[in-house]
């Protein structure tokens, strides 16, 4: 399913998401994962560079009820909503199981 020529992945459950994330981790190259919401859709219409980044992302998740409703209206099919928060929890579980290191980067102490 696509919005503004950006493919939104229809990942049906946590196990499927974990499999995709593990594949990216094993890929051993930097990969972009996007949690796509209505604001991202708006920005993708206004900023071609941002749109290209979303198009090149290895995984684009429907993050927001607005995106899931829009896709349902456009394609007549439901898509699972996976938020950035959900994604972060799944990444932490994977890192814990595989004993991987996690780095959190922020510009201020408050954002950290």
Short mmCIF file of N, CA and C in Angstrom, two decimals:
data_model
loop_
_atom_site.label_atom_id
_atom_site.label_comp_id
_atom_site.label_asym_id
_atom_site.label_seq_id
_atom_site.Cartn_x
_atom_site.Cartn_y
_atom_site.Cartn_z
N UNK A 1 0.84 -1.17 0.00
CA UNK A 1 0.00 0.00 0.00
C UNK A 1 0.89 1.24 0.00
N UNK A 2 0.48 2.24 -0.75
CA UNK A 2 1.30 3.43 -0.92
C UNK A 2 0.52 4.69 -0.57
N UNK A 3 1.24 5.66 0.00
CA UNK A 3 0.74 7.02 0.19
C UNK A 3 1.82 7.96 -0.33
N UNK A 4 1.48 8.81 -1.28
CA UNK A 4 2.42 9.73 -1.90
C UNK A 4 3.67 8.99 -2.40
N UNK A 5 3.45 7.86 -3.04
CA UNK A 5 4.53 7.03 -3.60
C UNK A 5 5.49 6.48 -2.55
N UNK A 6 5.04 6.39 -1.30
CA UNK A 6 5.83 5.82 -0.22
C UNK A 6 5.15 4.52 0.19
N UNK A 7 5.89 3.41 0.11
CA UNK A 7 5.32 2.11 0.46
C UNK A 7 5.22 1.97 1.97
N UNK A 8 4.01 1.68 2.43
CA UNK A 8 3.78 1.43 3.85
C UNK A 8 3.71 -0.09 4.03
N UNK A 9 4.61 -0.63 4.84
CA UNK A 9 4.65 -2.08 5.05
C UNK A 9 3.48 -2.52 5.91
N UNK A 10 2.83 -3.59 5.50
CA UNK A 10 1.72 -4.15 6.27
C UNK A 10 2.26 -5.33 7.07
N UNK A 11 2.78 -5.03 8.23
CA UNK A 11 3.33 -6.05 9.12
C UNK A 11 2.23 -6.47 10.07
N UNK A 12 1.88 -7.74 10.04
CA UNK A 12 0.67 -8.20 10.71
C UNK A 12 0.82 -8.45 12.21
N UNK A 13 2.03 -8.78 12.67
CA UNK A 13 2.18 -9.10 14.09
C UNK A 13 3.60 -8.81 14.56
N UNK A 14 3.79 -8.90 15.87
CA UNK A 14 5.08 -8.61 16.48
C UNK A 14 6.17 -9.55 15.99
N UNK A 15 5.84 -10.81 15.80
CA UNK A 15 6.84 -11.79 15.33
C UNK A 15 7.34 -11.40 13.94
N UNK A 16 6.45 -10.99 13.07
CA UNK A 16 6.86 -10.57 11.71
C UNK A 16 7.75 -9.34 11.77
N UNK A 17 7.40 -8.40 12.65
CA UNK A 17 8.22 -7.20 12.80
C UNK A 17 9.60 -7.58 13.33
N UNK A 18 9.64 -8.45 14.33
CA UNK A 18 10.92 -8.91 14.87
C UNK A 18 11.78 -9.56 13.79
N UNK A 19 11.16 -10.39 12.95
CA UNK A 19 11.90 -11.04 11.86
C UNK A 19 12.51 -10.00 10.92
N UNK A 20 11.73 -9.00 10.56
CA UNK A 20 12.22 -7.95 9.66
C UNK A 20 13.35 -7.16 10.30
N UNK A 21 13.21 -6.85 11.58
CA UNK A 21 14.24 -6.10 12.28
C UNK A 21 15.52 -6.93 12.40
N UNK A 22 15.38 -8.21 12.70
CA UNK A 22 16.55 -9.09 12.77
C UNK A 22 17.26 -9.16 11.42
N UNK A 23 16.49 -9.21 10.36
CA UNK A 23 17.07 -9.22 9.01
C UNK A 23 17.90 -7.95 8.79
N UNK A 24 17.38 -6.81 9.21
CA UNK A 24 18.12 -5.55 9.05
C UNK A 24 19.39 -5.54 9.90
N UNK A 25 19.28 -6.07 11.11
CA UNK A 25 20.45 -6.13 12.00
C UNK A 25 21.52 -7.01 11.38
N UNK A 26 21.12 -8.14 10.81
CA UNK A 26 22.07 -9.07 10.19
C UNK A 26 22.58 -8.57 8.85
N UNK A 27 21.88 -7.63 8.25
CA UNK A 27 22.26 -7.04 6.96
C UNK A 27 23.60 -6.33 7.06
N UNK A 28 23.92 -5.83 8.24
CA UNK A 28 25.21 -5.24 8.55
C UNK A 28 25.49 -3.97 7.77
N UNK A 29 24.45 -3.27 7.37
CA UNK A 29 24.59 -1.96 6.74
C UNK A 29 23.54 -1.06 7.36
N UNK A 30 23.80 0.23 7.41
CA UNK A 30 22.80 1.14 7.98
C UNK A 30 21.47 1.04 7.23
N UNK A 31 20.40 1.05 7.97
CA UNK A 31 19.06 0.96 7.39
C UNK A 31 18.16 1.98 8.06
N UNK A 32 17.22 2.48 7.30
CA UNK A 32 16.25 3.44 7.83
C UNK A 32 14.94 2.72 8.07
N UNK A 33 14.37 2.94 9.25
CA UNK A 33 13.04 2.46 9.60
C UNK A 33 12.22 3.70 9.95
N UNK A 34 11.07 3.85 9.32
CA UNK A 34 10.25 5.04 9.52
C UNK A 34 8.93 4.65 10.16
N UNK A 35 8.55 5.38 11.20
CA UNK A 35 7.20 5.24 11.76
C UNK A 35 6.39 6.41 11.19
N UNK A 36 5.62 6.11 10.16
CA UNK A 36 4.97 7.10 9.31
C UNK A 36 3.62 7.52 9.89
N UNK A 37 3.47 8.82 10.10
CA UNK A 37 2.20 9.35 10.61
C UNK A 37 1.69 10.44 9.67
N UNK A 38 0.57 11.06 10.03
CA UNK A 38 -0.01 12.07 9.14
C UNK A 38 0.91 13.27 8.95
N UNK A 39 1.65 13.64 9.98
CA UNK A 39 2.59 14.76 9.84
C UNK A 39 3.69 14.41 8.85
N UNK A 40 4.18 13.18 8.90
CA UNK A 40 5.18 12.74 7.92
C UNK A 40 4.61 12.77 6.51
N UNK A 41 3.35 12.39 6.36
CA UNK A 41 2.70 12.43 5.04
C UNK A 41 2.67 13.87 4.54
N UNK A 42 2.28 14.81 5.40
CA UNK A 42 2.23 16.22 5.04
C UNK A 42 3.62 16.71 4.62
N UNK A 43 4.63 16.37 5.43
CA UNK A 43 5.99 16.80 5.13
C UNK A 43 6.47 16.20 3.81
N UNK A 44 6.09 14.96 3.53
CA UNK A 44 6.53 14.30 2.29
C UNK A 44 5.98 15.00 1.05
N UNK A 45 4.86 15.67 1.17
CA UNK A 45 4.32 16.44 0.04
C UNK A 45 5.09 17.77 -0.13
N UNK A 46 5.61 18.29 0.97
CA UNK A 46 6.28 19.60 0.94
C UNK A 46 7.78 19.51 0.74
N UNK A 47 8.39 18.37 1.08
CA UNK A 47 9.84 18.26 1.10
C UNK A 47 10.26 17.01 0.33
N UNK A 48 10.79 17.20 -0.85
CA UNK A 48 11.13 16.05 -1.71
C UNK A 48 12.26 15.21 -1.11
N UNK A 49 13.19 15.85 -0.41
CA UNK A 49 14.29 15.10 0.22
C UNK A 49 13.74 14.17 1.30
N UNK A 50 12.84 14.68 2.11
CA UNK A 50 12.21 13.85 3.15
C UNK A 50 11.45 12.69 2.51
N UNK A 51 10.74 12.98 1.43
CA UNK A 51 10.00 11.94 0.72
C UNK A 51 10.94 10.84 0.22
N UNK A 52 12.09 11.24 -0.34
CA UNK A 52 13.07 10.26 -0.83
C UNK A 52 13.60 9.39 0.30
N UNK A 53 13.83 9.99 1.46
CA UNK A 53 14.30 9.21 2.61
C UNK A 53 13.26 8.16 2.98
N UNK A 54 12.01 8.55 3.02
CA UNK A 54 10.93 7.60 3.33
C UNK A 54 10.83 6.52 2.26
N UNK A 55 11.01 6.88 1.01
CA UNK A 55 10.94 5.90 -0.07
C UNK A 55 12.10 4.90 0.00
N UNK A 56 13.26 5.33 0.46
CA UNK A 56 14.43 4.45 0.56
C UNK A 56 14.45 3.63 1.84
N UNK A 57 13.59 3.96 2.79
CA UNK A 57 13.58 3.24 4.07
C UNK A 57 13.31 1.76 3.83
N UNK A 58 13.97 0.92 4.61
CA UNK A 58 13.79 -0.53 4.49
C UNK A 58 12.42 -0.95 5.05
N UNK A 59 11.97 -0.25 6.09
CA UNK A 59 10.66 -0.53 6.68
C UNK A 59 9.97 0.80 6.94
N UNK A 60 8.71 0.91 6.52
CA UNK A 60 7.87 2.07 6.83
C UNK A 60 6.62 1.54 7.49
N UNK A 61 6.45 1.91 8.76
CA UNK A 61 5.33 1.42 9.56
C UNK A 61 4.23 2.47 9.66
N UNK A 62 3.00 2.02 9.72
CA UNK A 62 1.87 2.92 9.91
C UNK A 62 1.81 3.31 11.38
N UNK A 63 2.24 4.52 11.69
CA UNK A 63 2.27 5.01 13.07
C UNK A 63 1.21 6.10 13.19
N UNK A 64 0.06 5.72 13.60
CA UNK A 64 -1.02 6.69 13.78
C UNK A 64 -2.31 6.17 13.20
N UNK A 65 -3.36 6.44 13.93
CA UNK A 65 -4.69 5.98 13.51
C UNK A 65 -5.10 6.65 12.20
N UNK A 66 -4.65 7.90 12.00
CA UNK A 66 -4.98 8.61 10.77
C UNK A 66 -4.45 7.91 9.54
N UNK A 67 -3.24 7.42 9.61
CA UNK A 67 -2.64 6.70 8.48
C UNK A 67 -3.38 5.39 8.23
N UNK A 68 -3.71 4.67 9.30
CA UNK A 68 -4.42 3.39 9.13
C UNK A 68 -5.80 3.62 8.52
N UNK A 69 -6.48 4.68 8.93
CA UNK A 69 -7.80 4.98 8.36
C UNK A 69 -7.67 5.39 6.90
N UNK A 70 -6.69 6.23 6.59
CA UNK A 70 -6.47 6.67 5.21
C UNK A 70 -6.19 5.49 4.29
N UNK A 71 -5.35 4.57 4.74
CA UNK A 71 -5.05 3.37 3.94
C UNK A 71 -6.28 2.49 3.78
N UNK A 72 -7.09 2.37 4.82
CA UNK A 72 -8.33 1.58 4.75
C UNK A 72 -9.28 2.19 3.72
N UNK A 73 -9.40 3.52 3.73
CA UNK A 73 -10.27 4.20 2.76
C UNK A 73 -9.74 4.04 1.34
N UNK A 74 -8.44 4.14 1.18
CA UNK A 74 -7.83 4.09 -0.16
C UNK A 74 -7.82 2.68 -0.74
N UNK A 75 -7.51 1.67 0.11
CA UNK A 75 -7.32 0.31 -0.40
C UNK A 75 -8.39 -0.69 0.04
N UNK A 76 -9.23 -0.30 0.99
CA UNK A 76 -10.28 -1.20 1.46
C UNK A 76 -9.76 -2.33 2.32
N UNK A 77 -8.52 -2.20 2.80
CA UNK A 77 -7.91 -3.23 3.65
C UNK A 77 -7.35 -2.58 4.90
N UNK A 78 -7.41 -3.33 5.98
CA UNK A 78 -6.86 -2.83 7.24
C UNK A 78 -5.36 -3.05 7.28
N UNK A 79 -4.69 -2.20 8.03
CA UNK A 79 -3.26 -2.33 8.25
C UNK A 79 -3.02 -2.15 9.74
N UNK A 80 -2.09 -2.88 10.27
CA UNK A 80 -1.79 -2.81 11.70
C UNK A 80 -1.02 -1.54 12.01
N UNK A 81 -1.43 -0.86 13.05
CA UNK A 81 -0.73 0.33 13.52
C UNK A 81 0.42 -0.11 14.43
N UNK A 82 1.62 0.34 14.11
CA UNK A 82 2.80 0.06 14.94
C UNK A 82 3.47 1.40 15.21
N UNK A 83 3.44 1.83 16.44
CA UNK A 83 3.98 3.13 16.80
C UNK A 83 5.48 3.07 17.01
N UNK A 84 6.09 4.22 17.04
CA UNK A 84 7.52 4.30 17.34
C UNK A 84 7.82 3.71 18.71
N UNK A 85 6.90 3.92 19.64
CA UNK A 85 7.04 3.36 20.98
C UNK A 85 7.07 1.83 20.93
N UNK A 86 6.14 1.25 20.15
CA UNK A 86 6.10 -0.21 19.98
C UNK A 86 7.41 -0.71 19.35
N UNK A 87 7.86 -0.01 18.33
CA UNK A 87 9.08 -0.37 17.64
C UNK A 87 10.27 -0.35 18.60
N UNK A 88 10.35 0.69 19.41
CA UNK A 88 11.46 0.82 20.36
C UNK A 88 11.47 -0.35 21.35
N UNK A 89 10.30 -0.73 21.85
CA UNK A 89 10.21 -1.86 22.77
C UNK A 89 10.68 -3.15 22.10
N UNK A 90 10.27 -3.34 20.85
CA UNK A 90 10.70 -4.55 20.11
C UNK A 90 12.21 -4.55 19.89
N UNK A 91 12.78 -3.39 19.57
CA UNK A 91 14.23 -3.31 19.38
C UNK A 91 14.97 -3.62 20.68
N UNK A 92 14.43 -3.14 21.80
CA UNK A 92 15.06 -3.43 23.08
C UNK A 92 15.01 -4.92 23.41
N UNK A 93 13.90 -5.58 23.09
CA UNK A 93 13.79 -7.03 23.31
C UNK A 93 14.82 -7.78 22.47
N UNK A 94 14.94 -7.39 21.21
CA UNK A 94 15.92 -8.04 20.33
C UNK A 94 17.33 -7.83 20.86
N UNK A 95 17.63 -6.60 21.25
CA UNK A 95 18.96 -6.28 21.77
C UNK A 95 19.26 -7.08 23.03
N UNK A 96 18.26 -7.24 23.88
CA UNK A 96 18.45 -8.00 25.11
C UNK A 96 18.73 -9.47 24.79
N UNK A 97 17.94 -10.06 23.90
CA UNK A 97 18.12 -11.47 23.54
C UNK A 97 19.47 -11.72 22.90
N UNK A 98 19.92 -10.78 22.06
CA UNK A 98 21.17 -10.98 21.31
C UNK A 98 22.36 -10.31 21.96
N UNK A 99 22.15 -9.73 23.14
CA UNK A 99 23.23 -9.05 23.88
C UNK A 99 23.88 -7.95 23.04
N UNK A 100 23.02 -7.16 22.37
CA UNK A 100 23.51 -6.05 21.56
C UNK A 100 23.54 -4.77 22.38
N UNK A 101 24.40 -3.86 22.01
CA UNK A 101 24.49 -2.57 22.69
C UNK A 101 23.51 -1.59 22.04
N UNK A 102 22.97 -0.72 22.89
CA UNK A 102 22.04 0.32 22.43
C UNK A 102 22.63 1.68 22.79
N UNK A 103 22.60 2.60 21.86
CA UNK A 103 23.03 3.98 22.13
C UNK A 103 21.84 4.91 21.90
N UNK A 104 21.59 5.77 22.86
CA UNK A 104 20.55 6.79 22.71
C UNK A 104 21.24 8.13 22.53
N UNK A 105 20.90 8.82 21.46
CA UNK A 105 21.58 10.06 21.11
C UNK A 105 20.56 11.18 21.15
N UNK A 106 20.92 12.27 21.80
CA UNK A 106 20.05 13.43 21.86
C UNK A 106 20.88 14.69 21.96
N UNK A 107 20.27 15.82 21.64
CA UNK A 107 21.01 17.07 21.63
C UNK A 107 21.04 17.75 22.99
N UNK A 108 20.10 17.42 23.84
CA UNK A 108 20.05 18.02 25.18
C UNK A 108 19.79 16.94 26.23
N UNK A 109 20.08 17.25 27.47
CA UNK A 109 19.82 16.31 28.54
C UNK A 109 18.32 15.99 28.61
N UNK A 110 17.48 16.98 28.36
CA UNK A 110 16.03 16.77 28.40
C UNK A 110 15.58 15.77 27.33
N UNK A 111 16.12 15.89 26.12
CA UNK A 111 15.72 14.95 25.07
C UNK A 111 16.25 13.55 25.33
N UNK A 112 17.40 13.45 26.01
CA UNK A 112 17.92 12.14 26.38
C UNK A 112 17.03 11.49 27.40
#
